mmCIF file of C-alpha atoms in Angstrom:
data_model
loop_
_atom_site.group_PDB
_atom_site.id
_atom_site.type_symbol
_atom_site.label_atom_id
_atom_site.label_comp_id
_atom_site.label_asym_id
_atom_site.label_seq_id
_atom_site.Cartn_x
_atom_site.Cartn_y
_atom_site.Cartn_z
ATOM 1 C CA UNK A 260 8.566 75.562 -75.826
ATOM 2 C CA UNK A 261 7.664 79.035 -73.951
ATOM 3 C CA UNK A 262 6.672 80.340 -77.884
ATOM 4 C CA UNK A 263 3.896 77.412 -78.336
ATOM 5 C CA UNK A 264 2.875 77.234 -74.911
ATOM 6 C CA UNK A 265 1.598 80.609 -75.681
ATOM 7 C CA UNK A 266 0.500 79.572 -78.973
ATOM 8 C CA UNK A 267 -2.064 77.138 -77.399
ATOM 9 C CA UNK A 268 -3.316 79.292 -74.763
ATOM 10 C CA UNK A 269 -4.366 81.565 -77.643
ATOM 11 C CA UNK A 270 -5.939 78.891 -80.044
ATOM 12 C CA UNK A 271 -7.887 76.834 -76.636
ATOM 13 C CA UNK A 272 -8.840 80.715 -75.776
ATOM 14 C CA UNK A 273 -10.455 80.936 -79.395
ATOM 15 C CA UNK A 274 -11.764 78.049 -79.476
ATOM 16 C CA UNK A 275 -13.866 77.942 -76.308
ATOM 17 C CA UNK A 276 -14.939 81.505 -77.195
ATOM 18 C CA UNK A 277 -16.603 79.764 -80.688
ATOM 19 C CA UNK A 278 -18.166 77.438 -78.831
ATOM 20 C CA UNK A 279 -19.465 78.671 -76.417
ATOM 21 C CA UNK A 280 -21.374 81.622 -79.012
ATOM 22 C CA UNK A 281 -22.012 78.925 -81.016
ATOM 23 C CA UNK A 282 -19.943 79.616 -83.802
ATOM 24 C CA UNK A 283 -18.635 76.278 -84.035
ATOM 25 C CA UNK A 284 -20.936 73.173 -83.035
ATOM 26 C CA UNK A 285 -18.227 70.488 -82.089
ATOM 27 C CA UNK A 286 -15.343 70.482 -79.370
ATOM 28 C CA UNK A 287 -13.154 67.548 -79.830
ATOM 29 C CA UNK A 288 -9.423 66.741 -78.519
ATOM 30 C CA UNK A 289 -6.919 69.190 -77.048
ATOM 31 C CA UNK A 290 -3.670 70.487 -78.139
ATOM 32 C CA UNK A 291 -0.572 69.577 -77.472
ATOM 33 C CA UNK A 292 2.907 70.304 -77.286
ATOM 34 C CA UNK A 293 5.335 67.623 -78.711
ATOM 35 C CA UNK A 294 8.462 66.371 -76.742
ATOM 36 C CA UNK A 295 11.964 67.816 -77.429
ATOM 37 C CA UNK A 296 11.323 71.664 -77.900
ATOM 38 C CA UNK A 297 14.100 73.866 -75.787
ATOM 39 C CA UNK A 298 13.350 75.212 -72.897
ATOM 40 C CA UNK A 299 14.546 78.159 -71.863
ATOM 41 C CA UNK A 300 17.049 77.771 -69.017
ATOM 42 C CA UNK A 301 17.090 80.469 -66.286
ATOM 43 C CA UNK A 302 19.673 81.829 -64.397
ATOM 44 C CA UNK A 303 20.130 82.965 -60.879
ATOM 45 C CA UNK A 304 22.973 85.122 -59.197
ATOM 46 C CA UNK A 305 24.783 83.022 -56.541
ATOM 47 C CA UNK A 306 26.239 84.173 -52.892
ATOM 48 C CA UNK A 307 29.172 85.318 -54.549
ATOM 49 C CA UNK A 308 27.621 87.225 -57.823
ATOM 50 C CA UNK A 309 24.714 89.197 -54.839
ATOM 51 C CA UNK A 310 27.700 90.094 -52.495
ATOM 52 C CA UNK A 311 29.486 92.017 -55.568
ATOM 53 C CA UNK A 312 25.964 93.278 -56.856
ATOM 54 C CA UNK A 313 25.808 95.237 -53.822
ATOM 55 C CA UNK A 314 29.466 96.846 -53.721
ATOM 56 C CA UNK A 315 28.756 100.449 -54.299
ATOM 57 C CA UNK A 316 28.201 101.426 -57.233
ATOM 58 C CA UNK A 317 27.871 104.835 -59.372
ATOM 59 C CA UNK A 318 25.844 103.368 -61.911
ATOM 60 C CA UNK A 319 21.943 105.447 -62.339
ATOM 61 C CA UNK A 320 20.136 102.222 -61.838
ATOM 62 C CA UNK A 321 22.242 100.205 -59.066
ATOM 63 C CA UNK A 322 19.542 100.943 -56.887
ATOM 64 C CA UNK A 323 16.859 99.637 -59.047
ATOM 65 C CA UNK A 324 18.560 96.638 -59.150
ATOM 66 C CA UNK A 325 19.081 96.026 -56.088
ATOM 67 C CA UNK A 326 15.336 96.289 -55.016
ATOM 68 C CA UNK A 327 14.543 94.489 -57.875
ATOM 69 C CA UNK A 328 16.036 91.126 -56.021
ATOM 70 C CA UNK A 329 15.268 92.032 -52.382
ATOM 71 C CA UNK A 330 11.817 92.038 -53.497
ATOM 72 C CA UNK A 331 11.456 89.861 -56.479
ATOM 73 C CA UNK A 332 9.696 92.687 -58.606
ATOM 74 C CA UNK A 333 9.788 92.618 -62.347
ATOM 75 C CA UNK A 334 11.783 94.987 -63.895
ATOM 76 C CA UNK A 335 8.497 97.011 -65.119
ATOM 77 C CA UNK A 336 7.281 97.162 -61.763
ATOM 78 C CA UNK A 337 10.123 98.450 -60.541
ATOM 79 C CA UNK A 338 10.169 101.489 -62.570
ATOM 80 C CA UNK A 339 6.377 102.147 -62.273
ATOM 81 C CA UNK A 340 7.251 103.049 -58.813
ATOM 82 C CA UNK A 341 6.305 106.344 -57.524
ATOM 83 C CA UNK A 342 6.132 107.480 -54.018
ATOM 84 C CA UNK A 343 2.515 107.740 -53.383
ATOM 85 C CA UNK A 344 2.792 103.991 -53.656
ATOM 86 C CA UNK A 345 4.717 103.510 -50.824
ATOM 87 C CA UNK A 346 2.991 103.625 -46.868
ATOM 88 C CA UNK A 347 4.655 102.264 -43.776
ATOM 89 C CA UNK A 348 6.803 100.386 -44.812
ATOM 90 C CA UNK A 349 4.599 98.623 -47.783
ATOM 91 C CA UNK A 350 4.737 98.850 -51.433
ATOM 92 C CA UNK A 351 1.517 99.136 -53.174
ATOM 93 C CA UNK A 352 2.537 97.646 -57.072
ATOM 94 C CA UNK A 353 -0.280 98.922 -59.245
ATOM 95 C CA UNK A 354 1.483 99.934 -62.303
ATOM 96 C CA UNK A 355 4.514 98.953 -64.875
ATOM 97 C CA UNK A 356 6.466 100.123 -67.446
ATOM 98 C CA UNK A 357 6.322 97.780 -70.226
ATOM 99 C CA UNK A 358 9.125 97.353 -73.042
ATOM 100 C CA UNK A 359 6.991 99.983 -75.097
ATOM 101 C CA UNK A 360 7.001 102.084 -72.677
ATOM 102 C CA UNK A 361 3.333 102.271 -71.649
ATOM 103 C CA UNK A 362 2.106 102.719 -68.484
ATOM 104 C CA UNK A 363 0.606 99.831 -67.203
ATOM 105 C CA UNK A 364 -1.784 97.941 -64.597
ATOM 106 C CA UNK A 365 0.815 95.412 -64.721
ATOM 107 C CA UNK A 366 1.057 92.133 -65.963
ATOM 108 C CA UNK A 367 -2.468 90.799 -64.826
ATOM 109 C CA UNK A 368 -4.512 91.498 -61.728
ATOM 110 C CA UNK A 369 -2.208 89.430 -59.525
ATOM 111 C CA UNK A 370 0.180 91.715 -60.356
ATOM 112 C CA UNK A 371 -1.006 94.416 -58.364
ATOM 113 C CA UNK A 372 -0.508 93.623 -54.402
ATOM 114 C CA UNK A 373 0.950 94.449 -51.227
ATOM 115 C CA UNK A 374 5.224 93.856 -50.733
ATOM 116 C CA UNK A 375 6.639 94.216 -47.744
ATOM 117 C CA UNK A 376 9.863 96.207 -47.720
ATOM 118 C CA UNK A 377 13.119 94.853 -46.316
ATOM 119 C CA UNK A 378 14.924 97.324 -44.685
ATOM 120 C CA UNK A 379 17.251 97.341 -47.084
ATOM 121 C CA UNK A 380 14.975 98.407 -49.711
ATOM 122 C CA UNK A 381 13.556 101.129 -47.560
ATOM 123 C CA UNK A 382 16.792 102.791 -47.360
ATOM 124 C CA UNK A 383 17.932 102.413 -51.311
ATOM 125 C CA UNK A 384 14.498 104.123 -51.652
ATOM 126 C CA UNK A 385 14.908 107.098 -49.348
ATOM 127 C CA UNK A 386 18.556 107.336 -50.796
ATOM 128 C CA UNK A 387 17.074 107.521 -54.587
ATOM 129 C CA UNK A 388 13.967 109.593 -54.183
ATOM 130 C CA UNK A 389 16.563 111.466 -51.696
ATOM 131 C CA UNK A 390 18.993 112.121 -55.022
ATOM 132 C CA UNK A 391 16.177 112.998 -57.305
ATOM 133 C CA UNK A 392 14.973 115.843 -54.966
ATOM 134 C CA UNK A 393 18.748 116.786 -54.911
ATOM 135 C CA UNK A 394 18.573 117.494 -58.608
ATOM 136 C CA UNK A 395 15.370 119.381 -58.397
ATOM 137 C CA UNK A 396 13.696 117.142 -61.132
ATOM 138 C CA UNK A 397 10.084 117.028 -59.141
ATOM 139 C CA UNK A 398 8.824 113.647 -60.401
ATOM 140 C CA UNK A 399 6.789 111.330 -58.271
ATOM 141 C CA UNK A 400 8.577 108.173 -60.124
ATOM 142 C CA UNK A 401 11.281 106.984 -58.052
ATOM 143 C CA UNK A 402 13.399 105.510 -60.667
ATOM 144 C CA UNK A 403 13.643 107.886 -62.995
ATOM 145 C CA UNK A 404 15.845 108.383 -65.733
ATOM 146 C CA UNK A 405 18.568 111.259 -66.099
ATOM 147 C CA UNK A 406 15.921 113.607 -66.519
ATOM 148 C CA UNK A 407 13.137 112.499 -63.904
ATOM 149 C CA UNK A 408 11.040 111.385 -66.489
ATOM 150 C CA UNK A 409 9.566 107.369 -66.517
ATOM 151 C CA UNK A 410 12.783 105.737 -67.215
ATOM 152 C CA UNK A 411 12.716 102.656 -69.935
ATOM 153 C CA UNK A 412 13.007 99.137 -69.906
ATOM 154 C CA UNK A 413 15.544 99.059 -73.431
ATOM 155 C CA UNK A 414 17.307 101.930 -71.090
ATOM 156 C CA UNK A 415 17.710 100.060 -67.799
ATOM 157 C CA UNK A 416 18.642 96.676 -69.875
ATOM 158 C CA UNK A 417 22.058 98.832 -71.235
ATOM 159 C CA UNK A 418 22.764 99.727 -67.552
ATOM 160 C CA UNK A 419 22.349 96.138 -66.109
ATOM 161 C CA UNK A 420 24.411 95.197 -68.970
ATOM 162 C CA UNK A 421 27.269 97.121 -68.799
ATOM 163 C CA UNK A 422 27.553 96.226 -64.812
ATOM 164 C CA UNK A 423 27.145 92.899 -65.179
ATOM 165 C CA UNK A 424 29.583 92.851 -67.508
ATOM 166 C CA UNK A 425 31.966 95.140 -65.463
ATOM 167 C CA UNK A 426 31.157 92.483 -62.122
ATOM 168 C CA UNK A 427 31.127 89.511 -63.974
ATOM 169 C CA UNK A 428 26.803 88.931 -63.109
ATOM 170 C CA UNK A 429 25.258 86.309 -65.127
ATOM 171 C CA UNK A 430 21.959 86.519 -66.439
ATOM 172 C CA UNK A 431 19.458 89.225 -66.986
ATOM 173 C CA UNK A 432 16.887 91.265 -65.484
ATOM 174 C CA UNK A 433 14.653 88.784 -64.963
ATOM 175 C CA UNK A 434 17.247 86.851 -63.001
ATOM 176 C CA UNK A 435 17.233 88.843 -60.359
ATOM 177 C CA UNK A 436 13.258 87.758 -60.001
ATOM 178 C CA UNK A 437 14.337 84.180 -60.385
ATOM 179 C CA UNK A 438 16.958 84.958 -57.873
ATOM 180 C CA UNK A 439 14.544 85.900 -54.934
ATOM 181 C CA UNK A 440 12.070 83.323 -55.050
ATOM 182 C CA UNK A 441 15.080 80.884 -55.522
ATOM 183 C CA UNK A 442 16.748 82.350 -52.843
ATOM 184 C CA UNK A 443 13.218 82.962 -50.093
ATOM 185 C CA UNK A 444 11.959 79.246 -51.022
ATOM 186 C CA UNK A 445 15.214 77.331 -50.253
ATOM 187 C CA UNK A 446 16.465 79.644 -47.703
ATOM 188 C CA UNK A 447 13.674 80.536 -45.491
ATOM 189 C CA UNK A 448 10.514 78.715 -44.018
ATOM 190 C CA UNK A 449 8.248 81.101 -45.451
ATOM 191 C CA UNK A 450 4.763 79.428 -46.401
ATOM 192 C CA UNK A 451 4.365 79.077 -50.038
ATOM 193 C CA UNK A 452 1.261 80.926 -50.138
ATOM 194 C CA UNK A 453 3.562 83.841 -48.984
ATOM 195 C CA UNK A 454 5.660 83.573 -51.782
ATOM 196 C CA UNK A 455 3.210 83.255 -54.239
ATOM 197 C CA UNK A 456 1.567 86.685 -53.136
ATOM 198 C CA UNK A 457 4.861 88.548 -53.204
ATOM 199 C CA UNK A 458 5.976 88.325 -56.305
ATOM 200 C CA UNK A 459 2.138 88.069 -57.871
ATOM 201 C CA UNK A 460 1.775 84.210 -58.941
ATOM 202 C CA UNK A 461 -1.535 83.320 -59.463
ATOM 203 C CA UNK A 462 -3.199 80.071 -58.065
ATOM 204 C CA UNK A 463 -2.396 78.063 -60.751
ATOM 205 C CA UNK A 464 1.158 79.070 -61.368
ATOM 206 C CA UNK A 465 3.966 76.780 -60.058
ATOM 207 C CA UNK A 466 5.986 78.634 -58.123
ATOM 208 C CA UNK A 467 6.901 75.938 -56.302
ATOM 209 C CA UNK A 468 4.640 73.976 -55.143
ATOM 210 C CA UNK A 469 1.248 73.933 -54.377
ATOM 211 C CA UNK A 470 -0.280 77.016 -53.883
ATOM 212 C CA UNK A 471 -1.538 78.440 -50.059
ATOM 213 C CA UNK A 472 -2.821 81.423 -48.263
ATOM 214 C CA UNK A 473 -0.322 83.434 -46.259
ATOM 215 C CA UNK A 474 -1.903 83.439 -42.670
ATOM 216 C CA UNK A 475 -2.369 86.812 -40.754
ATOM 217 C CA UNK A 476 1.118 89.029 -40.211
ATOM 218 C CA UNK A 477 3.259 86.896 -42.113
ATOM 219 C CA UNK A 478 3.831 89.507 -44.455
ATOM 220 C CA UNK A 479 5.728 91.270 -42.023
ATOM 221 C CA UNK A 480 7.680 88.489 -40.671
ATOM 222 C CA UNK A 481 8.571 87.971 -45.128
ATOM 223 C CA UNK A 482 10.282 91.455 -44.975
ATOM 224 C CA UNK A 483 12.358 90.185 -42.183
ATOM 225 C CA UNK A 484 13.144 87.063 -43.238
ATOM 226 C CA UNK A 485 14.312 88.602 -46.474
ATOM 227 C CA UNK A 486 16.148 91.138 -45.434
ATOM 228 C CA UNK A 487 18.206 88.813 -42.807
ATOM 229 C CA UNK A 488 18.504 86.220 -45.784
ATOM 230 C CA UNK A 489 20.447 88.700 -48.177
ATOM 231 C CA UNK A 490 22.691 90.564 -45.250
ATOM 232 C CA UNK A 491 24.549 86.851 -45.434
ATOM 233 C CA UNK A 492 25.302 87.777 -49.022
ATOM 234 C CA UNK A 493 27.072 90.755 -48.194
ATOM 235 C CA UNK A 494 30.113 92.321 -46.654
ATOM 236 C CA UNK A 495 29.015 94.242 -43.604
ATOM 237 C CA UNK A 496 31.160 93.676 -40.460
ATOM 238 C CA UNK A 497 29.308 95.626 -38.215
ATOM 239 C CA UNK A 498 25.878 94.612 -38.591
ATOM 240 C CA UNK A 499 26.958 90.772 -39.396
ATOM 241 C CA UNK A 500 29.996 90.319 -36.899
ATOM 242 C CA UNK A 501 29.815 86.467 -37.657
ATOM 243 C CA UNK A 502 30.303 86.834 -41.226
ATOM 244 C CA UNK A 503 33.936 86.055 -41.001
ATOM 245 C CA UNK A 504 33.023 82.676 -39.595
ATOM 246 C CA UNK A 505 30.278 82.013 -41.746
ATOM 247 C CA UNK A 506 30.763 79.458 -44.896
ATOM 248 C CA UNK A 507 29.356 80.516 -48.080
ATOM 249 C CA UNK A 508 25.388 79.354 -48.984
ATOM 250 C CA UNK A 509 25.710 76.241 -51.429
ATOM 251 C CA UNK A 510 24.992 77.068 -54.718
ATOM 252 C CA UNK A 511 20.918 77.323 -55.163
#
């Protein structure tokens, strides 16, 4: 389904671009994509699957993970970090790694915004670019690979791989995308709007929901919200003293 959804964007694209240079003198019908083709099905971590994600871990990339769901970044914008790119608190995406391992703008232009960090993320982020200055490797990305160069995306896949496997995660990279906005839209009263501009959804792409503008220091409030939403998910005693009393989150 995803395959010829992409196929018709392509063909409409051409098409209006004949017509509208003339190349072609009629415009007549649309196309369309016939019932019963597979969708893909995506997965999300539950309560259970984030509270072992976070256990500590010795694995290169644990971090990246980790920031990858508290903010809902795609894996390529994750690793086009660098440290210029982060100011008070804020993380300015402009670039990604893609699976060629080019450096990117990013997807498309709503790709490239303002995220709030969670506090969480701060501090995996100090603690990384902390280790890399450890081992003297002098690169401005901040997750780098073994030898501070732009780490890739085949690369980072094998690492999420083998600790999913070890933790028994489902999914893939992406999931942990799908898991945030799962987890900020059922799970917080953040406006939709606000959702949309963190993880870069255009207008016109369903989030959930119909699209609106995030009013004036909600941002902020996001980070928050976030980072109080995914403390529930994990075992910390002294900062969540009511954890023991708490119920797990139903399932998303």
């Amino acid at each position: 389904h995803k395959t010829l959804t992409h196929l018709r964007a392509v063909l409409t694209g051409l098409h209006r671009f004949a017509y509208v240079n003339y190349y072609c003198d009629e415009w007549r019908g649309s196309l369309y994509i016939p019932q019963g083709h597979k969708k893909g099905e995506r997965q999300i971590l539950q309560p259970d699957d984030i509270e072992r994600l976070f256990e500590p871990s010795s694995d290169w990339f644990a971090g990246a993970f980790k920031v990858m769901l508290l903010c809902g970044l795609r894996p390529g914008e994750c690793l086009g970090i660098q440290e210029r790119d982060l100011k008070n608190g804020i993380l300015y995406v402009s670039r990604a790694i893609n699976d060629d391992g080019e450096i990117t703008m990013g997807k498309n232009k709503n790709a490239r915004r303002a995220v709030p960090l969670p506090a969480t993320a701060q501090r995996i982020i100090a603690e990384t670019i902390a280790r890399n200055r450890e081992a003297n490797f002098g690169t401005p990305w901040v997750f780098c690979n073994y030898c501070g160069n732009p780490a890739s995306q085949d690369s980072v896949r094998k690492h999420w791989n083998r600790l999913k496997a070890e933790r028994g995660l489902p999914g893939t990279l992406y999931s942990l995308r799908h898991t945030f906005v799962s987890i900020v839209s059922y799970q917080t009263h953040l406006a939709e709007g606000t959702i949309k501009e963190l993880v870069g959804h255009s207008q016109s792409m369903d989030t959930f929901g119909t699209y609106k503008h995030a009013v004036a220091g909600e941002l902020q409030t996001a980070a928050d919200v976030i980072d109080l939403t995914f403390e529930r998910f994990k075992k910390n005693p002294d900062k969540n003293p009511d954890t023991k009393n708490e119920k797990n989150p139903a399932s998303l």
